Amino acid sequence: MVKKVRVVVIGSGPAGLTAALYTARAQLSTVVITGMQVGGQIATTHDVDNFPGFPDGIEGPELTARMQAQAERFGAQFDYDLVTEVDFTSGSPFRVKTQSREYLADSVVVTIGASPRKLNVPGEVEFTGRGVSYCATCDGWFFRNKDIIVVGGGDSALQEAIFLTRFASSVTIVHRRDTLRASTALQHRAFANDKIGFIYNTVIDEILGSSETGAVRAVRLRNVKTGEVSEKPIDGVFIFIGYDPNSKVFNGQLSTDAAGYVIVDNHMRTNVEGVFAGGEIHDDIFRQAITAAGQGCAAALMAINWLGERADRLQVIEDEQRDAPIASSKKTTEAV
Ligand SMILES: Cc1cc2nc3c(=O)[nH]c(=O)nc-3n(C[C@H](O)[C@H](O)[C@H](O)COP(=O)(O)OP(=O)(O)OC[C@H]3O[C@@H](n4cnc5c(N)ncnc54)[C@H](O)[C@@H]3O)c2cc1C
């Protein structure tokens, strides 16, 4: 069965949850298709200290559970499923398929985010938020006077390593090649920084934790040229080996840049009229929960305006099942 709604929001990170709050509060039937990571990336971290309104900080899952509850208060529905296919080719209404159902939506807000590339080594998942981080702006402050490793050799690795020297006692850049890929200017800045050291031709094979603190205590390193294995005591591991925007499902339908980020204009409009995007699916610069939320809000406001201007012409009418629970829902807000 096809469910008709005014707005489908794809993704349930800060951008999607904020978008849903705005469209639902504008009395537009709204379904958020959450994806696998309900609450998005921020829900995977323990301490969020830089989201305004929480002077004592807040845990990531609690922040997004509150955002979801706020959107639900105005009628947004949540479908705990993955978008597998979209058809934007004929314009509005748009077809959005999940693993278990299909939607016909007057407008779509794409907030499907991006994923930091992982090392895929033992200990990485276990200690994410407990010493393993993918975000210097978010977590640098927790590593004041600590010794940390930065993994990577590109611009972002060096930029973040330099930034992290504001907090850490020492920053060791671990790079799998014998030369860095970062710009020469950044390399000079990093070489000139007394707190930064380098280990070349080396990969991390395992991130080791302490049974006492439950946090990172060391890494197991391997020299890729000699095969030599060593253990290095460390307090934190920051991984900057790139991001992958989750845009594959829109291949050929939404314009993206070479890296796969969805291109929007300054009104969050994609190349498809009626489809808007916000958050990390298009923003590869700021990468913060608050900027994602702001962009989700902007995308939703544009969708609301766009729907308002075309109210008489759009085919999808308010769904008679607006208040009915979505059959595939697996989770409640409390469980997030
Ligand atoms: C470990 C960690 C800690 C961080 N700490 C902070 C911090 O302290 N402060 C801060 O400001 N920022 C922090 N960030 C960054 C912040 O989490 C992101 O900037 C923010 O979450 C981006 O929000 P978004 O909504 O654009 O995308 P995301 O959070 O990436 O959300 C994308 C959403 O899309 C969904 N999705 C993916 N594929 C599909 C699909 N096929 N169908 C449907 N849905 C799909 C996912 O399930 C997810 O819900 C942190 C990031 C990480 C990884």
mmCIF file of C-alpha atoms and ligand atoms in Angstrom:
data_model
loop_
_atom_site.group_PDB
_atom_site.id
_atom_site.type_symbol
_atom_site.label_atom_id
_atom_site.label_comp_id
_atom_site.label_asym_id
_atom_site.label_seq_id
_atom_site.Cartn_x
_atom_site.Cartn_y
_atom_site.Cartn_z
ATOM 1 C CA MET A 1 0.000 0.000 0.000
ATOM 2 C CA VAL A 2 1.165 3.493 -0.807
ATOM 3 C CA LYS A 3 0.939 6.023 1.997
ATOM 4 C CA LYS A 4 0.320 9.616 0.982
ATOM 5 C CA VAL A 5 1.863 12.398 3.013
ATOM 6 C CA ARG A 6 2.698 16.027 2.529
ATOM 7 C CA VAL A 7 6.320 15.712 3.595
ATOM 8 C CA VAL A 8 8.737 12.815 3.832
ATOM 9 C CA VAL A 9 11.900 13.577 5.767
ATOM 10 C CA ILE A 10 14.698 11.145 4.956
ATOM 11 C CA GLY A 11 17.018 10.743 7.961
ATOM 12 C CA SER A 12 16.592 11.253 11.685
ATOM 13 C CA GLY A 13 19.723 13.150 12.712
ATOM 14 C CA PRO A 14 19.570 16.707 14.061
ATOM 15 C CA ALA A 15 18.752 18.013 10.562
ATOM 16 C CA GLY A 16 15.874 15.589 9.985
ATOM 17 C CA LEU A 17 14.418 15.878 13.477
ATOM 18 C CA THR A 18 14.415 19.668 13.236
ATOM 19 C CA ALA A 19 12.923 19.608 9.753
ATOM 20 C CA ALA A 20 10.137 17.319 11.005
ATOM 21 C CA LEU A 21 9.408 19.617 13.942
ATOM 22 C CA TYR A 22 8.892 22.538 11.562
ATOM 23 C CA THR A 23 6.826 20.761 8.912
ATOM 24 C CA ALA A 24 4.649 18.954 11.469
ATOM 25 C CA ARG A 25 4.118 22.187 13.398
ATOM 26 C CA ALA A 26 3.053 23.797 10.116
ATOM 27 C CA GLN A 27 0.222 21.217 10.090
ATOM 28 C CA LEU A 28 1.707 19.209 7.241
ATOM 29 C CA SER A 29 1.499 15.454 7.613
ATOM 30 C CA THR A 30 5.110 14.420 8.050
ATOM 31 C CA VAL A 31 6.827 11.052 8.110
ATOM 32 C CA VAL A 32 10.459 10.728 9.115
ATOM 33 C CA ILE A 33 12.180 7.674 7.689
ATOM 34 C CA THR A 34 14.855 7.174 10.297
ATOM 35 C CA GLY A 35 17.454 4.903 8.729
ATOM 36 C CA MET A 36 19.541 2.577 10.879
ATOM 37 C CA GLN A 37 20.935 5.302 13.112
ATOM 38 C CA VAL A 38 17.969 6.803 14.904
ATOM 39 C CA GLY A 39 19.067 10.268 16.025
ATOM 40 C CA GLY A 40 21.969 10.305 13.575
ATOM 41 C CA GLN A 41 25.665 10.545 14.364
ATOM 42 C CA ILE A 42 25.218 12.688 17.449
ATOM 43 C CA ALA A 43 23.244 9.876 19.072
ATOM 44 C CA THR A 44 26.426 7.802 19.064
ATOM 45 C CA THR A 45 28.292 10.118 21.404
ATOM 46 C CA HIS A 46 28.071 10.394 25.172
ATOM 47 C CA ASP A 47 28.719 14.018 25.938
ATOM 48 C CA VAL A 48 27.483 16.923 23.891
ATOM 49 C CA ASP A 49 28.739 20.166 25.379
ATOM 50 C CA ASN A 50 28.182 22.533 22.502
ATOM 51 C CA PHE A 51 24.489 22.299 21.701
ATOM 52 C CA PRO A 52 22.966 25.556 22.989
ATOM 53 C CA GLY A 53 20.367 25.277 25.730
ATOM 54 C CA PHE A 54 22.117 22.629 27.802
ATOM 55 C CA PRO A 55 24.548 24.465 30.089
ATOM 56 C CA ASP A 56 25.603 21.234 31.787
ATOM 57 C CA GLY A 57 25.878 19.312 28.517
ATOM 58 C CA ILE A 58 23.621 16.475 27.442
ATOM 59 C CA GLU A 59 24.115 12.916 26.261
ATOM 60 C CA GLY A 60 23.751 12.508 22.510
ATOM 61 C CA PRO A 61 20.915 9.932 22.644
ATOM 62 C CA GLU A 62 18.995 12.078 25.103
ATOM 63 C CA LEU A 63 19.359 15.164 22.936
ATOM 64 C CA THR A 64 17.943 13.404 19.888
ATOM 65 C CA ALA A 65 15.222 11.623 21.894
ATOM 66 C CA ARG A 66 14.091 15.061 23.061
ATOM 67 C CA MET A 67 14.170 16.394 19.500
ATOM 68 C CA GLN A 68 12.105 13.445 18.359
ATOM 69 C CA ALA A 69 9.597 13.868 21.183
ATOM 70 C CA GLN A 70 9.227 17.534 20.230
ATOM 71 C CA ALA A 71 8.526 16.669 16.588
ATOM 72 C CA GLU A 72 6.084 13.918 17.675
ATOM 73 C CA ARG A 73 4.258 16.396 19.879
ATOM 74 C CA PHE A 74 3.191 18.184 16.691
ATOM 75 C CA GLY A 75 2.224 14.988 14.908
ATOM 76 C CA ALA A 76 5.353 13.859 13.069
ATOM 77 C CA GLN A 77 5.359 10.110 12.530
ATOM 78 C CA PHE A 78 8.472 7.942 12.562
ATOM 79 C CA ASP A 79 9.096 4.981 10.318
ATOM 80 C CA TYR A 80 12.073 2.933 11.526
ATOM 81 C CA ASP A 81 13.118 1.816 8.110
ATOM 82 C CA LEU A 82 15.623 2.495 5.341
ATOM 83 C CA VAL A 83 14.940 4.303 2.104
ATOM 84 C CA THR A 84 15.927 1.917 -0.661
ATOM 85 C CA GLU A 85 14.762 3.791 -3.747
ATOM 86 C CA VAL A 86 13.333 7.151 -4.750
ATOM 87 C CA ASP A 87 11.698 8.371 -7.917
ATOM 88 C CA PHE A 88 11.963 12.112 -8.342
ATOM 89 C CA THR A 89 11.912 12.007 -12.142
ATOM 90 C CA SER A 90 8.285 13.052 -12.686
ATOM 91 C CA GLY A 91 8.256 15.785 -10.068
ATOM 92 C CA SER A 92 5.823 16.084 -7.181
ATOM 93 C CA PRO A 93 4.342 13.880 -5.808
ATOM 94 C CA PHE A 94 7.566 11.961 -5.226
ATOM 95 C CA ARG A 95 7.866 8.242 -4.712
ATOM 96 C CA VAL A 96 9.960 7.126 -1.754
ATOM 97 C CA LYS A 97 10.371 3.389 -1.177
ATOM 98 C CA THR A 98 11.539 1.804 2.033
ATOM 99 C CA GLN A 99 12.262 -1.844 2.724
ATOM 100 C CA SER A 100 8.653 -2.422 3.693
ATOM 101 C CA ARG A 101 6.438 0.253 2.142
ATOM 102 C CA GLU A 102 6.092 3.104 -0.299
ATOM 103 C CA TYR A 103 5.285 6.782 0.212
ATOM 104 C CA LEU A 104 3.915 9.384 -2.141
ATOM 105 C CA ALA A 105 4.987 12.771 -0.846
ATOM 106 C CA ASP A 106 4.277 16.284 -2.071
ATOM 107 C CA SER A 107 7.678 17.354 -0.855
ATOM 108 C CA VAL A 108 10.816 15.630 0.378
ATOM 109 C CA VAL A 109 13.430 16.917 2.790
ATOM 110 C CA VAL A 110 16.692 15.017 2.437
ATOM 111 C CA THR A 111 18.743 14.891 5.636
ATOM 112 C CA ILE A 112 20.437 11.561 5.111
ATOM 113 C CA GLY A 113 23.789 12.753 6.482
ATOM 114 C CA ALA A 114 27.291 11.475 6.024
ATOM 115 C CA SER A 115 29.362 8.861 7.770
ATOM 116 C CA PRO A 116 32.919 9.311 8.966
ATOM 117 C CA ARG A 117 35.110 6.622 7.439
ATOM 118 C CA LYS A 118 36.103 4.002 9.944
ATOM 119 C CA LEU A 119 39.390 2.230 10.504
ATOM 120 C CA ASN A 120 37.446 -0.996 11.013
ATOM 121 C CA VAL A 121 39.793 -2.295 13.696
ATOM 122 C CA PRO A 122 38.952 -4.025 16.977
ATOM 123 C CA GLY A 123 38.142 -1.553 19.752
ATOM 124 C CA GLU A 124 37.018 1.238 17.422
ATOM 125 C CA VAL A 125 33.286 0.792 17.857
ATOM 126 C CA GLU A 126 33.575 -0.217 21.491
ATOM 127 C CA PHE A 127 35.490 2.921 22.469
ATOM 128 C CA THR A 128 33.754 5.478 20.269
ATOM 129 C CA GLY A 129 32.838 8.277 22.670
ATOM 130 C CA ARG A 130 35.280 6.812 25.216
ATOM 131 C CA GLY A 131 38.495 7.962 23.634
ATOM 132 C CA VAL A 132 37.782 7.320 19.965
ATOM 133 C CA SER A 133 36.461 10.376 18.147
ATOM 134 C CA TYR A 134 35.792 11.631 14.647
ATOM 135 C CA CYS A 135 35.264 15.264 15.605
ATOM 136 C CA ALA A 136 37.902 17.584 17.075
ATOM 137 C CA THR A 137 35.521 20.523 17.583
ATOM 138 C CA CYS A 138 33.152 18.261 19.485
ATOM 139 C CA ASP A 139 35.579 16.326 21.647
ATOM 140 C CA GLY A 140 38.891 18.200 21.794
ATOM 141 C CA TRP A 141 37.984 19.821 25.090
ATOM 142 C CA PHE A 142 37.721 16.415 26.789
ATOM 143 C CA PHE A 143 41.412 15.777 26.043
ATOM 144 C CA ARG A 144 42.939 18.684 27.930
ATOM 145 C CA ASN A 145 46.510 17.781 28.962
ATOM 146 C CA LYS A 146 46.181 14.313 27.458
ATOM 147 C CA ASP A 147 48.215 12.461 24.855
ATOM 148 C CA ILE A 148 46.341 11.711 21.690
ATOM 149 C CA ILE A 149 46.774 10.220 18.237
ATOM 150 C CA VAL A 150 45.378 11.648 15.022
ATOM 151 C CA VAL A 151 44.968 9.151 12.204
ATOM 152 C CA GLY A 152 45.260 10.431 8.632
ATOM 153 C CA GLY A 153 47.541 12.437 6.403
ATOM 154 C CA GLY A 154 45.214 14.763 4.491
ATOM 155 C CA ASP A 155 44.152 18.364 5.036
ATOM 156 C CA SER A 156 41.492 17.605 7.617
ATOM 157 C CA ALA A 157 43.822 15.362 9.664
ATOM 158 C CA LEU A 158 46.465 18.077 9.874
ATOM 159 C CA GLN A 159 43.981 20.895 10.399
ATOM 160 C CA GLU A 160 42.351 19.019 13.258
ATOM 161 C CA ALA A 161 45.704 17.939 14.708
ATOM 162 C CA ILE A 162 46.779 21.595 14.878
ATOM 163 C CA PHE A 163 43.446 22.527 16.465
ATOM 164 C CA LEU A 164 43.773 19.711 19.021
ATOM 165 C CA THR A 165 47.118 21.080 20.252
ATOM 166 C CA ARG A 166 45.041 23.773 22.017
ATOM 167 C CA PHE A 167 43.945 21.065 24.434
ATOM 168 C CA ALA A 168 46.234 18.044 24.305
ATOM 169 C CA SER A 169 49.747 17.744 25.743
ATOM 170 C CA SER A 170 50.864 15.901 22.631
ATOM 171 C CA VAL A 171 49.360 14.961 19.283
ATOM 172 C CA THR A 172 50.933 12.124 17.305
ATOM 173 C CA ILE A 173 49.907 11.887 13.682
ATOM 174 C CA VAL A 174 49.834 8.273 12.521
ATOM 175 C CA HIS A 175 49.903 7.958 8.751
ATOM 176 C CA ARG A 176 50.044 4.790 6.674
ATOM 177 C CA ARG A 177 52.288 6.304 3.964
ATOM 178 C CA ASP A 178 55.722 7.901 4.110
ATOM 179 C CA THR A 179 54.488 11.322 2.959
ATOM 180 C CA LEU A 180 51.508 13.440 3.917
ATOM 181 C CA ARG A 181 48.787 14.347 1.432
ATOM 182 C CA ALA A 182 47.906 17.658 3.135
ATOM 183 C CA SER A 183 48.736 21.013 1.545
ATOM 184 C CA THR A 184 52.311 22.243 1.922
ATOM 185 C CA ALA A 185 51.172 25.224 4.001
ATOM 186 C CA LEU A 186 49.424 22.946 6.486
ATOM 187 C CA GLN A 187 52.406 20.610 6.613
ATOM 188 C CA HIS A 188 54.681 23.537 7.467
ATOM 189 C CA ARG A 189 52.360 24.627 10.267
ATOM 190 C CA ALA A 190 52.200 21.091 11.648
ATOM 191 C CA PHE A 191 55.988 20.585 11.430
ATOM 192 C CA ALA A 192 56.527 23.885 13.264
ATOM 193 C CA ASN A 193 54.223 22.889 16.117
ATOM 194 C CA ASP A 194 56.204 21.493 19.070
ATOM 195 C CA LYS A 195 53.269 19.441 20.318
ATOM 196 C CA ILE A 196 52.880 17.487 17.061
ATOM 197 C CA GLY A 197 54.869 14.350 16.294
ATOM 198 C CA PHE A 198 54.653 11.950 13.329
ATOM 199 C CA ILE A 199 54.711 8.197 12.869
ATOM 200 C CA TYR A 200 54.853 7.248 9.181
ATOM 201 C CA ASN A 201 54.255 3.974 7.331
ATOM 202 C CA THR A 202 52.149 2.822 10.212
ATOM 203 C CA VAL A 203 48.585 1.653 10.792
ATOM 204 C CA ILE A 204 46.550 0.996 13.900
ATOM 205 C CA ASP A 205 45.676 -2.679 14.216
ATOM 206 C CA GLU A 206 43.754 -2.429 17.484
ATOM 207 C CA ILE A 207 42.506 0.136 19.972
ATOM 208 C CA LEU A 208 42.935 -1.114 23.513
ATOM 209 C CA GLY A 209 40.842 -0.092 26.491
ATOM 210 C CA SER A 210 41.280 -0.090 30.205
ATOM 211 C CA SER A 211 39.017 -2.399 32.171
ATOM 212 C CA GLU A 212 39.154 0.107 35.055
ATOM 213 C CA THR A 213 38.050 3.245 33.200
ATOM 214 C CA GLY A 214 36.304 1.667 30.212
ATOM 215 C CA ALA A 215 38.211 4.163 28.056
ATOM 216 C CA VAL A 216 41.074 3.996 25.559
ATOM 217 C CA ARG A 217 44.465 3.280 27.115
ATOM 218 C CA ALA A 218 46.700 2.313 24.148
ATOM 219 C CA VAL A 219 46.867 1.390 20.484
ATOM 220 C CA ARG A 220 48.565 -1.511 18.774
ATOM 221 C CA LEU A 221 50.593 -0.134 15.860
ATOM 222 C CA ARG A 222 52.048 -1.969 12.860
ATOM 223 C CA ASN A 223 54.733 -0.656 10.558
ATOM 224 C CA VAL A 224 53.509 -1.556 7.071
ATOM 225 C CA LYS A 225 57.078 -1.709 5.682
ATOM 226 C CA THR A 226 58.846 -3.718 8.381
ATOM 227 C CA GLY A 227 55.856 -5.496 9.903
ATOM 228 C CA GLU A 228 57.054 -4.486 13.360
ATOM 229 C CA VAL A 229 54.268 -4.366 15.932
ATOM 230 C CA SER A 230 54.313 -2.097 18.982
ATOM 231 C CA GLU A 231 51.964 -0.847 21.657
ATOM 232 C CA LYS A 232 51.666 2.888 22.337
ATOM 233 C CA PRO A 233 49.951 4.141 25.498
ATOM 234 C CA ILE A 234 47.479 6.888 24.541
ATOM 235 C CA ASP A 235 44.392 8.653 25.920
ATOM 236 C CA GLY A 236 42.548 9.328 22.698
ATOM 237 C CA VAL A 237 42.377 8.433 19.005
ATOM 238 C CA PHE A 238 40.961 10.966 16.547
ATOM 239 C CA ILE A 239 40.229 9.476 13.133
ATOM 240 C CA PHE A 240 40.185 11.796 10.094
ATOM 241 C CA ILE A 241 40.350 9.590 7.039
ATOM 242 C CA GLY A 242 37.391 11.141 5.242
ATOM 243 C CA TYR A 243 33.592 11.106 5.158
ATOM 244 C CA ASP A 244 31.157 9.350 2.886
ATOM 245 C CA PRO A 245 27.910 11.206 2.165
ATOM 246 C CA ASN A 246 24.978 8.772 2.196
ATOM 247 C CA SER A 247 23.763 9.904 -1.209
ATOM 248 C CA LYS A 248 23.974 6.661 -3.210
ATOM 249 C CA VAL A 249 20.226 6.105 -3.003
ATOM 250 C CA PHE A 250 19.721 9.346 -5.000
ATOM 251 C CA ASN A 251 22.194 8.422 -7.753
ATOM 252 C CA GLY A 252 21.222 10.032 -11.035
ATOM 253 C CA GLN A 253 18.333 11.957 -9.455
ATOM 254 C CA LEU A 254 19.907 14.597 -7.246
ATOM 255 C CA SER A 255 22.920 16.595 -8.369
ATOM 256 C CA THR A 256 25.959 15.992 -6.238
ATOM 257 C CA ASP A 257 29.523 17.222 -6.261
ATOM 258 C CA ALA A 258 32.382 14.870 -7.099
ATOM 259 C CA ALA A 259 32.524 13.596 -3.520
ATOM 260 C CA GLY A 260 28.797 12.785 -3.477
ATOM 261 C CA TYR A 261 27.490 15.728 -1.425
ATOM 262 C CA VAL A 262 24.059 16.887 -2.581
ATOM 263 C CA ILE A 263 24.245 20.335 -4.152
ATOM 264 C CA VAL A 264 21.733 22.904 -2.873
ATOM 265 C CA ASP A 265 21.350 26.606 -3.527
ATOM 266 C CA ASN A 266 21.249 29.110 -0.681
ATOM 267 C CA HIS A 267 17.575 28.258 -0.145
ATOM 268 C CA MET A 268 18.356 24.562 0.400
ATOM 269 C CA ARG A 269 16.782 23.722 -2.988
ATOM 270 C CA THR A 270 18.174 20.710 -4.815
ATOM 271 C CA ASN A 271 18.040 20.383 -8.592
ATOM 272 C CA VAL A 272 14.573 18.800 -8.218
ATOM 273 C CA GLU A 273 11.803 21.271 -7.529
ATOM 274 C CA GLY A 274 10.090 20.330 -4.268
ATOM 275 C CA VAL A 275 13.053 18.366 -2.904
ATOM 276 C CA PHE A 276 15.142 20.187 -0.315
ATOM 277 C CA ALA A 277 18.252 19.095 1.554
ATOM 278 C CA GLY A 278 20.099 20.114 4.693
ATOM 279 C CA GLY A 279 22.705 18.951 7.169
ATOM 280 C CA GLU A 280 25.754 16.871 6.436
ATOM 281 C CA ILE A 281 24.362 15.430 3.239
ATOM 282 C CA HIS A 282 25.312 18.733 1.658
ATOM 283 C CA ASP A 283 27.539 20.408 4.250
ATOM 284 C CA ASP A 284 31.079 19.070 4.357
ATOM 285 C CA ILE A 285 32.434 22.106 6.173
ATOM 286 C CA PHE A 286 30.768 22.766 9.527
ATOM 287 C CA ARG A 287 29.713 19.248 10.563
ATOM 288 C CA GLN A 288 28.033 20.211 13.826
ATOM 289 C CA ALA A 289 24.698 19.188 15.314
ATOM 290 C CA ILE A 290 23.604 22.802 15.613
ATOM 291 C CA THR A 291 24.482 23.675 12.007
ATOM 292 C CA ALA A 292 22.749 20.509 10.799
ATOM 293 C CA ALA A 293 19.668 21.425 12.857
ATOM 294 C CA GLY A 294 19.727 24.955 11.426
ATOM 295 C CA GLN A 295 19.967 23.672 7.890
ATOM 296 C CA GLY A 296 17.185 21.149 8.542
ATOM 297 C CA CYS A 297 15.049 24.037 9.754
ATOM 298 C CA ALA A 298 15.865 26.100 6.644
ATOM 299 C CA ALA A 299 15.083 23.173 4.330
ATOM 300 C CA ALA A 300 11.772 22.597 6.124
ATOM 301 C CA LEU A 301 10.808 26.280 5.908
ATOM 302 C CA MET A 302 11.464 26.180 2.176
ATOM 303 C CA ALA A 303 9.349 23.032 1.835
ATOM 304 C CA ILE A 304 6.537 24.693 3.788
ATOM 305 C CA ASN A 305 6.679 27.791 1.549
ATOM 306 C CA TRP A 306 6.888 25.720 -1.584
ATOM 307 C CA LEU A 307 3.874 23.607 -0.576
ATOM 308 C CA GLY A 308 1.932 26.731 0.440
ATOM 309 C CA GLU A 309 2.454 28.318 -2.963
ATOM 310 C CA ARG A 310 1.216 25.199 -4.738
ATOM 311 C CA ALA A 311 -1.517 24.089 -2.370
ATOM 312 C CA ASP A 312 -4.196 23.998 -5.068
ATOM 313 C CA ARG A 313 -2.183 22.054 -7.629
ATOM 314 C CA LEU A 314 -0.574 19.294 -5.636
ATOM 315 C CA GLN A 315 -1.927 15.798 -6.022
ATOM 316 C CA VAL A 316 -1.329 14.384 -2.598
ATOM 317 C CA ILE A 317 -3.987 15.336 -0.143
ATOM 318 C CA GLU A 318 -3.802 15.021 3.599
ATOM 319 C CA ASP A 319 -3.633 11.348 4.345
ATOM 320 C CA GLU A 320 -6.715 9.977 5.987
ATOM 321 C CA GLN A 321 -4.415 7.687 7.973
ATOM 322 C CA ARG A 322 -2.464 10.571 9.399
ATOM 323 C CA ASP A 323 -3.145 9.468 12.937
ATOM 324 C CA ALA A 324 -2.753 5.758 12.323
ATOM 325 C CA PRO A 325 0.484 4.203 13.571
ATOM 326 C CA ILE A 326 2.942 3.164 10.887
ATOM 327 C CA ALA A 327 2.960 -0.611 10.719
ATOM 328 C CA SER A 328 6.705 -0.986 10.387
ATOM 329 C CA SER A 329 7.493 1.130 13.445
ATOM 330 C CA LYS A 330 9.768 -0.884 15.692
ATOM 331 C CA LYS A 331 10.841 1.580 18.296
ATOM 332 C CA THR A 332 9.295 4.079 20.603
ATOM 333 C CA THR A 333 10.745 7.398 21.609
ATOM 334 C CA GLU A 334 11.476 6.002 25.049
ATOM 335 C CA ALA A 335 13.611 3.285 23.507
ATOM 336 C CA VAL A 336 15.830 5.689 21.554
HETATM 337 C C1 LIG B 1 31.133 10.359 17.463
HETATM 338 C C2 LIG B 1 30.626 11.719 17.042
HETATM 339 C C3 LIG B 1 30.528 12.721 17.989
HETATM 340 C C4 LIG B 1 30.047 13.976 17.638
HETATM 341 N N1 LIG B 1 29.953 14.919 18.609
HETATM 342 C C5 LIG B 1 29.417 16.119 18.302
HETATM 343 C C6 LIG B 1 29.260 17.134 19.303
HETATM 344 O O1 LIG B 1 29.643 16.954 20.461
HETATM 345 N N2 LIG B 1 28.709 18.305 18.935
HETATM 346 C C7 LIG B 1 28.303 18.565 17.651
HETATM 347 O O2 LIG B 1 27.783 19.645 17.379
HETATM 348 N N3 LIG B 1 28.442 17.637 16.672
HETATM 349 C C8 LIG B 1 28.994 16.430 16.960
HETATM 350 N N4 LIG B 1 29.156 15.492 15.985
HETATM 351 C C9 LIG B 1 28.745 15.816 14.612
HETATM 352 C C10 LIG B 1 27.209 15.694 14.493
HETATM 353 O O3 LIG B 1 26.807 14.455 14.997
HETATM 354 C C11 LIG B 1 26.786 15.839 13.041
HETATM 355 O O4 LIG B 1 27.232 17.091 12.556
HETATM 356 C C12 LIG B 1 25.271 15.758 12.893
HETATM 357 O O5 LIG B 1 24.764 14.578 13.452
HETATM 358 C C13 LIG B 1 24.853 15.816 11.420
HETATM 359 O O6 LIG B 1 23.470 15.726 11.406
HETATM 360 P P1 LIG B 1 22.631 15.304 10.101
HETATM 361 O O7 LIG B 1 21.223 15.273 10.555
HETATM 362 O O8 LIG B 1 22.988 16.175 8.961
HETATM 363 O O9 LIG B 1 23.139 13.861 9.689
HETATM 364 P P2 LIG B 1 23.401 12.531 10.514
HETATM 365 O O10 LIG B 1 23.524 12.793 11.950
HETATM 366 O O11 LIG B 1 24.514 11.871 9.792
HETATM 367 O O12 LIG B 1 22.059 11.711 10.298
HETATM 368 C C14 LIG B 1 21.789 11.065 9.105
HETATM 369 C C15 LIG B 1 20.520 10.266 9.260
HETATM 370 O O13 LIG B 1 20.203 9.664 8.010
HETATM 371 C C16 LIG B 1 19.787 8.337 8.256
HETATM 372 N N5 LIG B 1 19.980 7.516 7.055
HETATM 373 C C17 LIG B 1 21.129 7.098 6.480
HETATM 374 N N6 LIG B 1 20.837 6.315 5.414
HETATM 375 C C18 LIG B 1 19.484 6.265 5.318
HETATM 376 C C19 LIG B 1 18.568 5.636 4.420
HETATM 377 N N7 LIG B 1 18.975 4.883 3.386
HETATM 378 N N8 LIG B 1 17.248 5.804 4.643
HETATM 379 C C20 LIG B 1 16.798 6.565 5.666
HETATM 380 N N9 LIG B 1 17.618 7.201 6.530
HETATM 381 C C21 LIG B 1 18.932 7.034 6.348
HETATM 382 C C22 LIG B 1 20.618 7.877 9.436
HETATM 383 O O14 LIG B 1 20.002 6.772 10.086
HETATM 384 C C23 LIG B 1 20.601 9.142 10.290
HETATM 385 O O15 LIG B 1 19.450 9.155 11.093
HETATM 386 C C24 LIG B 1 29.649 14.234 16.302
HETATM 387 C C25 LIG B 1 29.758 13.232 15.335
HETATM 388 C C26 LIG B 1 30.229 11.979 15.695
HETATM 389 C C27 LIG B 1 30.333 10.898 14.657
#
